[in-house]
C-alpha cells in the first residue's frame, strides 16, 4: 500500500514537471516571436541619413538616436536601425547582418550584391557623371580614350566605358574625388553630382551623365516569413506617406447650380465629397488636388463661383 501511494505521488510530480516545461516552452516561444525585430541598415551620416530619418519619422517610426549610436530600437514598432557606412549596406543586407536597408542606387549597383530591390523611395536623387576641367574643349566620349579618370565607382565606370568602346586608366579614390584634376592626379573624374556646385567650385564641368540614382529600400532574399510580415506593415506606412506627397486637401463652398461644372474640373482621387450648407443653394465640396496642377484648378474653381477655398496639407494618405 505504501509503495502504491509513493508511485502515485511520483507520477503526480512528473505530470507537474511536464506541464511546467510545456508551459515554459510555449511562453519562451511567444517571447521569441514578440522580440523578433526587423533590422534596417541606414547610412550613419550625410544627406541620405537626414532624409532617411525624416522619412522614418513621417512613417511614425519613433527612434531615440544618440550620438555615435550603432544600433537603435524603435519604441513603437518592431524594428531596429543599424547605422553603417553607405558602401557597407548592400553587403550587410545580402549576408543577413541586416534584413533590409536604405541605400543609394549608385552604391547598390556598384557593389552588385545579392539583395533585392523592395521599393524605390524617390528621395536623395542624384546622378553619376563624368566631369572634366571647365576650360577643356569636349568633342565627345572618345575624349576619355587613354586618359586617367579618378572615381569611387570603378565598377559602374568600367561597364560604361566598355559599352562605349573607350579604354581609360581608372584611378580609384575614396573621398574628395573632385580635387584630383586640380592636383594633377587625373584628367577627369567620375562622381556623384547633385546640384553641381562642387564641380563649379573645383573648376570642372559635367560632360556625360552615366546613370541617375535615388534612395532604394533593399531586402535580404532569404528573409523569414515573420520578418516579411513586419516589412509588409512598414511598406504600408511608407506608401501612405509617399501617396500624400505633393497632395493638398481642398475644401470650398460652391453654388449648387454650378456643382456639376465644378465637379468636372476636379481630378480627385475618386469623386469629391459634397455636403449641404445651412445657406440655401450652397454646398461644401471636399477633394484632394495634386500640387502640380493646384493653381490652374483653383483659378477655374473661382471662375465657376467657388468661394471660401481652404487648403490643407496631407500627412498620410491610405488608398
CSV table of C-alpha atoms in Angstrom, one decimal:
chain,number,residue,atom,x,y,z
A,1,UNK,CA,0.0,0.0,0.0
A,2,UNK,CA,2.8,2.4,0.9
A,3,UNK,CA,4.6,1.7,-2.5
A,4,UNK,CA,1.3,2.4,-4.3
A,5,UNK,CA,1.0,5.8,-2.6
A,6,UNK,CA,4.6,6.7,-3.4
A,7,UNK,CA,4.2,5.7,-7.0
A,8,UNK,CA,1.1,7.9,-7.3
A,9,UNK,CA,2.9,10.8,-5.7
A,10,UNK,CA,5.8,10.3,-8.1
A,11,UNK,CA,3.5,10.3,-11.1
A,12,UNK,CA,1.9,13.5,-9.9
A,13,UNK,CA,5.3,15.2,-9.6
A,14,UNK,CA,6.3,14.0,-13.1
A,15,UNK,CA,3.0,15.4,-14.5
A,16,UNK,CA,3.5,18.7,-12.8
A,17,UNK,CA,7.1,18.9,-14.2
A,18,UNK,CA,5.9,18.0,-17.7
A,19,UNK,CA,3.1,20.6,-17.6
A,20,UNK,CA,5.6,23.3,-16.3
A,21,UNK,CA,8.1,22.5,-19.0
A,22,UNK,CA,5.4,22.6,-21.7
A,23,UNK,CA,4.1,25.9,-20.5
A,24,UNK,CA,7.7,27.3,-20.3
A,25,UNK,CA,8.3,26.2,-23.9
A,26,UNK,CA,5.2,27.9,-25.1
A,27,UNK,CA,5.9,31.1,-23.2
A,28,UNK,CA,9.5,31.1,-24.3
A,29,UNK,CA,8.4,30.7,-28.0
A,30,UNK,CA,6.0,33.6,-27.6
A,31,UNK,CA,8.7,35.8,-26.1
A,32,UNK,CA,11.0,35.0,-29.0
A,33,UNK,CA,8.2,35.9,-31.5
A,34,UNK,CA,7.5,39.1,-29.6
A,35,UNK,CA,11.2,40.0,-29.5
A,36,UNK,CA,11.6,39.5,-33.3
A,37,UNK,CA,12.8,42.7,-34.8
A,38,UNK,CA,13.2,43.8,-38.4
A,39,UNK,CA,16.7,45.2,-38.7
A,40,UNK,CA,17.2,48.0,-41.2
A,41,UNK,CA,20.7,49.3,-42.2
A,42,UNK,CA,20.9,53.1,-42.6
A,43,UNK,CA,23.7,55.4,-43.6
A,44,UNK,CA,25.4,56.8,-40.5
A,45,UNK,CA,25.6,60.4,-41.7
A,46,UNK,CA,25.2,62.7,-44.6
A,47,UNK,CA,22.3,63.8,-46.8
A,48,UNK,CA,20.9,60.2,-47.2
A,49,UNK,CA,20.9,59.8,-43.4
A,50,UNK,CA,19.0,63.1,-42.9
A,51,UNK,CA,16.3,62.2,-45.5
A,52,UNK,CA,16.0,58.6,-44.3
A,53,UNK,CA,15.5,59.6,-40.7
A,54,UNK,CA,12.9,62.2,-41.7
A,55,UNK,CA,11.1,59.5,-43.8
A,56,UNK,CA,11.0,57.0,-41.0
A,57,UNK,CA,9.7,59.7,-38.7
A,58,UNK,CA,6.9,60.6,-41.1
A,59,UNK,CA,6.1,56.8,-41.2
A,60,UNK,CA,5.6,57.1,-37.4
A,61,UNK,CA,8.7,55.1,-36.5
A,62,UNK,CA,9.9,56.5,-33.2
A,63,UNK,CA,13.7,56.4,-32.6
A,64,UNK,CA,15.8,57.9,-29.9
A,65,UNK,CA,19.1,58.2,-31.7
A,66,UNK,CA,22.1,59.2,-29.5
A,67,UNK,CA,25.4,60.5,-30.9
A,68,UNK,CA,27.6,57.6,-32.2
A,69,UNK,CA,24.8,55.1,-31.8
A,70,UNK,CA,25.3,51.9,-33.7
A,71,UNK,CA,22.1,50.0,-33.1
A,72,UNK,CA,18.8,51.7,-32.0
A,73,UNK,CA,15.5,50.0,-31.4
A,74,UNK,CA,12.2,51.8,-32.1
A,75,UNK,CA,9.9,52.4,-29.2
A,76,UNK,CA,6.6,51.8,-31.1
A,77,UNK,CA,7.4,49.4,-33.9
A,78,UNK,CA,9.3,46.0,-34.1
A,79,UNK,CA,12.3,47.5,-36.0
A,80,UNK,CA,15.9,48.3,-35.1
A,81,UNK,CA,18.2,50.6,-37.0
A,82,UNK,CA,21.8,49.7,-37.7
A,83,UNK,CA,24.0,52.6,-38.7
A,84,UNK,CA,26.7,51.8,-41.3
A,85,UNK,CA,28.8,53.4,-44.0
A,86,UNK,CA,26.8,53.6,-47.2
A,87,UNK,CA,29.1,51.3,-49.1
A,88,UNK,CA,28.7,48.6,-46.4
A,89,UNK,CA,24.9,48.5,-46.6
A,90,UNK,CA,24.4,46.3,-49.7
A,91,UNK,CA,26.7,43.5,-48.4
A,92,UNK,CA,25.2,43.7,-44.9
A,93,UNK,CA,21.7,43.1,-46.3
A,94,UNK,CA,22.9,40.4,-48.7
A,95,UNK,CA,24.6,38.4,-46.0
A,96,UNK,CA,21.7,38.8,-43.5
A,97,UNK,CA,23.5,41.1,-41.0
A,98,UNK,CA,20.6,43.4,-41.7
A,99,UNK,CA,17.2,42.3,-43.1
A,100,UNK,CA,16.6,45.5,-45.2
A,101,UNK,CA,18.5,48.7,-45.9
A,102,UNK,CA,18.1,52.1,-47.4
A,103,UNK,CA,20.9,52.9,-49.8
A,104,UNK,CA,21.7,55.0,-52.8
A,105,UNK,CA,21.1,53.2,-56.1
A,106,UNK,CA,24.7,54.1,-57.1
A,107,UNK,CA,26.1,52.0,-54.2
A,108,UNK,CA,23.6,49.2,-54.8
A,109,UNK,CA,24.7,48.9,-58.5
A,110,UNK,CA,28.4,49.4,-57.7
A,111,UNK,CA,28.5,46.7,-55.1
A,112,UNK,CA,26.4,44.3,-57.1
A,113,UNK,CA,25.4,42.2,-54.1
A,114,UNK,CA,22.7,39.6,-54.0
A,115,UNK,CA,19.9,41.8,-52.4
A,116,UNK,CA,16.5,42.5,-53.9
A,117,UNK,CA,15.0,46.0,-54.6
A,118,UNK,CA,11.9,46.2,-52.4
A,119,UNK,CA,10.9,49.8,-53.2
A,120,UNK,CA,12.2,52.9,-54.9
A,121,UNK,CA,11.9,55.7,-52.4
A,122,UNK,CA,12.2,58.8,-54.6
A,123,UNK,CA,14.4,60.9,-52.4
A,124,UNK,CA,18.2,61.6,-52.3
A,125,UNK,CA,18.2,61.9,-56.1
A,126,UNK,CA,21.5,62.5,-57.8
A,127,UNK,CA,23.4,61.3,-60.9
A,128,UNK,CA,26.7,59.7,-61.6
A,129,UNK,CA,28.6,61.8,-64.2
A,130,UNK,CA,31.9,62.3,-65.9
A,131,UNK,CA,33.4,65.7,-65.5
A,132,UNK,CA,36.5,67.4,-66.9
A,133,UNK,CA,38.3,70.8,-66.4
A,134,UNK,CA,35.9,73.6,-67.5
A,135,UNK,CA,38.4,75.2,-69.9
A,136,UNK,CA,38.9,72.0,-71.9
A,137,UNK,CA,37.0,71.5,-75.1
A,138,UNK,CA,34.9,68.3,-75.1
A,139,UNK,CA,34.2,66.7,-78.5
A,140,UNK,CA,32.6,63.6,-77.2
A,141,UNK,CA,33.1,60.4,-75.1
A,142,UNK,CA,36.1,59.5,-77.2
A,143,UNK,CA,38.0,62.3,-75.4
A,144,UNK,CA,38.5,59.9,-72.5
A,145,UNK,CA,40.5,57.4,-74.6
A,146,UNK,CA,43.8,56.8,-72.9
A,147,UNK,CA,43.1,59.3,-70.2
A,148,UNK,CA,43.2,58.9,-66.4
A,149,UNK,CA,39.8,59.1,-64.6
A,150,UNK,CA,39.5,59.3,-60.8
A,151,UNK,CA,36.4,57.7,-59.2
A,152,UNK,CA,34.9,55.9,-56.2
A,153,UNK,CA,32.8,53.8,-58.6
A,154,UNK,CA,35.2,51.7,-60.7
A,155,UNK,CA,32.6,49.0,-61.5
A,156,UNK,CA,30.0,51.3,-63.0
A,157,UNK,CA,32.6,53.3,-64.8
A,158,UNK,CA,34.3,50.2,-66.3
A,159,UNK,CA,30.9,49.0,-67.6
A,160,UNK,CA,30.1,52.3,-69.2
A,161,UNK,CA,33.5,52.8,-70.9
A,162,UNK,CA,33.3,49.2,-72.2
A,163,UNK,CA,29.9,49.9,-73.7
A,164,UNK,CA,31.3,53.0,-75.5
A,165,UNK,CA,34.5,51.2,-76.7
A,166,UNK,CA,36.7,53.5,-74.7
A,167,UNK,CA,39.9,52.5,-72.9
A,168,UNK,CA,40.8,54.7,-69.9
A,169,UNK,CA,43.0,54.3,-66.9
A,170,UNK,CA,40.8,54.2,-63.8
A,171,UNK,CA,42.3,55.6,-60.6
A,172,UNK,CA,40.2,54.6,-57.5
A,173,UNK,CA,39.9,57.2,-54.8
A,174,UNK,CA,37.7,57.1,-51.7
A,175,UNK,CA,36.5,60.7,-50.9
A,176,UNK,CA,37.3,64.1,-52.4
A,177,UNK,CA,37.4,62.8,-55.9
A,178,UNK,CA,36.7,66.3,-57.3
A,179,UNK,CA,40.2,67.6,-56.4
A,180,UNK,CA,42.0,65.0,-58.5
A,181,UNK,CA,42.3,67.0,-61.7
A,182,UNK,CA,43.4,70.1,-59.9
A,183,UNK,CA,46.4,68.4,-58.2
A,184,UNK,CA,47.4,66.5,-61.4
A,185,UNK,CA,46.2,63.1,-60.1
A,186,UNK,CA,43.7,62.6,-63.0
A,187,UNK,CA,42.5,64.1,-66.2
A,188,UNK,CA,38.8,63.7,-65.3
A,189,UNK,CA,36.5,62.5,-62.6
A,190,UNK,CA,33.5,60.2,-62.4
A,191,UNK,CA,31.4,61.0,-59.3
A,192,UNK,CA,28.0,61.8,-57.8
A,193,UNK,CA,26.5,65.1,-58.9
A,194,UNK,CA,23.5,66.7,-57.1
A,195,UNK,CA,23.4,70.5,-57.6
A,196,UNK,CA,26.7,70.7,-59.5
A,197,UNK,CA,28.1,73.3,-57.1
A,198,UNK,CA,31.0,71.1,-56.1
A,199,UNK,CA,32.1,70.8,-59.7
A,200,UNK,CA,31.9,74.6,-60.2
A,201,UNK,CA,34.0,75.3,-57.1
A,202,UNK,CA,36.7,72.9,-58.4
A,203,UNK,CA,36.6,74.4,-62.0
A,204,UNK,CA,35.0,71.3,-63.5
A,205,UNK,CA,32.2,70.8,-65.9
A,206,UNK,CA,29.8,67.9,-66.3
A,207,UNK,CA,30.0,66.3,-69.8
A,208,UNK,CA,28.4,62.8,-69.6
A,209,UNK,CA,25.6,61.6,-67.3
A,210,UNK,CA,26.1,57.8,-66.9
A,211,UNK,CA,23.2,56.9,-64.5
A,212,UNK,CA,20.6,58.5,-62.3
A,213,UNK,CA,20.3,57.5,-58.7
A,214,UNK,CA,17.8,57.6,-55.9
A,215,UNK,CA,17.3,56.0,-52.5
A,216,UNK,CA,16.3,52.4,-52.6
A,217,UNK,CA,14.8,50.1,-50.0
A,218,UNK,CA,16.6,46.8,-50.5
A,219,UNK,CA,16.0,43.4,-48.8
A,220,UNK,CA,17.6,40.1,-47.9
A,221,UNK,CA,16.5,37.4,-50.4
A,222,UNK,CA,16.1,34.8,-47.6
A,223,UNK,CA,14.1,36.8,-45.1
A,224,UNK,CA,11.9,34.7,-42.9
A,225,UNK,CA,8.1,34.9,-43.1
A,226,UNK,CA,7.7,36.6,-39.8
A,227,UNK,CA,10.0,39.4,-40.8
A,228,UNK,CA,8.3,39.7,-44.1
A,229,UNK,CA,5.1,40.4,-42.3
A,230,UNK,CA,6.8,43.2,-40.3
A,231,UNK,CA,8.2,44.5,-43.6
A,232,UNK,CA,4.7,44.5,-45.1
A,233,UNK,CA,3.4,46.7,-42.3
A,234,UNK,CA,6.4,49.1,-42.8
A,235,UNK,CA,5.7,49.3,-46.5
A,236,UNK,CA,2.1,50.1,-45.8
A,237,UNK,CA,3.2,53.1,-43.7
A,238,UNK,CA,5.7,54.2,-46.2
A,239,UNK,CA,3.2,54.0,-49.0
A,240,UNK,CA,0.8,56.2,-47.1
A,241,UNK,CA,3.5,58.8,-46.7
A,242,UNK,CA,4.6,58.7,-50.3
A,243,UNK,CA,1.0,58.8,-51.6
A,244,UNK,CA,0.4,62.0,-49.6
A,245,UNK,CA,3.4,63.8,-51.1
A,246,UNK,CA,2.6,66.9,-53.2
A,247,UNK,CA,-1.1,66.5,-52.4
A,248,UNK,CA,-3.4,69.1,-50.8
A,249,UNK,CA,-6.8,68.7,-49.2
A,250,UNK,CA,-9.1,71.3,-50.5
A,251,UNK,CA,-12.5,72.5,-49.1
A,252,UNK,CA,-14.7,75.1,-50.7
A,253,UNK,CA,-18.2,76.5,-50.8
A,254,UNK,CA,-19.9,76.1,-54.1
A,255,UNK,CA,-23.3,77.2,-55.6
A,256,UNK,CA,-25.5,74.2,-56.3
A,257,UNK,CA,-26.4,75.4,-59.8
A,258,UNK,CA,-22.7,75.2,-60.8
A,259,UNK,CA,-21.9,72.0,-58.9
A,260,UNK,CA,-21.8,69.7,-62.0
A,261,UNK,CA,-19.3,72.0,-63.8
A,262,UNK,CA,-17.2,72.3,-60.6
A,263,UNK,CA,-17.0,68.5,-60.2
A,264,UNK,CA,-15.9,68.2,-63.9
A,265,UNK,CA,-12.9,70.4,-63.1
A,266,UNK,CA,-11.8,68.4,-60.1
A,267,UNK,CA,-9.4,65.5,-60.7
A,268,UNK,CA,-9.9,64.0,-57.3
A,269,UNK,CA,-9.0,60.5,-56.0
A,270,UNK,CA,-12.5,59.3,-56.9
A,271,UNK,CA,-15.4,61.7,-56.7
A,272,UNK,CA,-15.4,64.7,-54.4
A,273,UNK,CA,-17.4,64.8,-51.1
A,274,UNK,CA,-20.4,67.1,-51.3
A,275,UNK,CA,-22.3,68.2,-48.3
A,276,UNK,CA,-25.2,70.7,-48.0
A,277,UNK,CA,-24.7,74.0,-46.2
A,278,UNK,CA,-27.2,75.9,-44.0
A,279,UNK,CA,-27.5,78.6,-46.6
A,280,UNK,CA,-30.0,77.7,-49.3
A,281,UNK,CA,-28.5,77.0,-52.7
A,282,UNK,CA,-24.9,76.3,-51.5
A,283,UNK,CA,-22.9,73.2,-50.6
A,284,UNK,CA,-19.5,72.3,-49.3
A,285,UNK,CA,-17.1,70.4,-51.6
A,286,UNK,CA,-14.1,68.4,-50.3
A,287,UNK,CA,-11.4,66.9,-52.6
A,288,UNK,CA,-7.7,66.2,-53.0
A,289,UNK,CA,-5.6,68.0,-55.5
A,290,UNK,CA,-2.1,67.4,-56.9
A,291,UNK,CA,0.2,70.4,-56.1
A,292,UNK,CA,1.5,70.4,-59.7
A,293,UNK,CA,-1.9,71.4,-61.1
A,294,UNK,CA,-3.2,73.2,-58.0
A,295,UNK,CA,-3.1,76.8,-59.1
A,296,UNK,CA,-4.6,76.1,-62.5
A,297,UNK,CA,-7.5,74.3,-61.0
A,298,UNK,CA,-8.1,76.9,-58.2
A,299,UNK,CA,-8.3,79.6,-60.9
A,300,UNK,CA,-11.0,77.6,-62.7
A,301,UNK,CA,-12.9,76.9,-59.5
A,302,UNK,CA,-13.0,80.6,-58.7
A,303,UNK,CA,-14.3,81.5,-62.1
A,304,UNK,CA,-17.1,78.9,-61.6
A,305,UNK,CA,-18.2,80.7,-58.4
A,306,UNK,CA,-16.4,78.6,-55.7
A,307,UNK,CA,-15.8,80.6,-52.5
A,308,UNK,CA,-14.1,80.3,-49.1
A,309,UNK,CA,-11.5,77.9,-50.6
A,310,UNK,CA,-9.5,76.3,-47.7
A,311,UNK,CA,-6.3,74.4,-48.5
A,312,UNK,CA,-4.7,71.9,-46.0
A,313,UNK,CA,-1.5,69.8,-46.1
A,314,UNK,CA,-1.9,66.0,-46.0
A,315,UNK,CA,0.5,64.0,-43.8
A,316,UNK,CA,-0.5,60.5,-44.9
A,317,UNK,CA,-3.0,59.0,-47.4
A,318,UNK,CA,-4.3,55.4,-47.4
A,319,UNK,CA,-5.8,54.3,-50.6
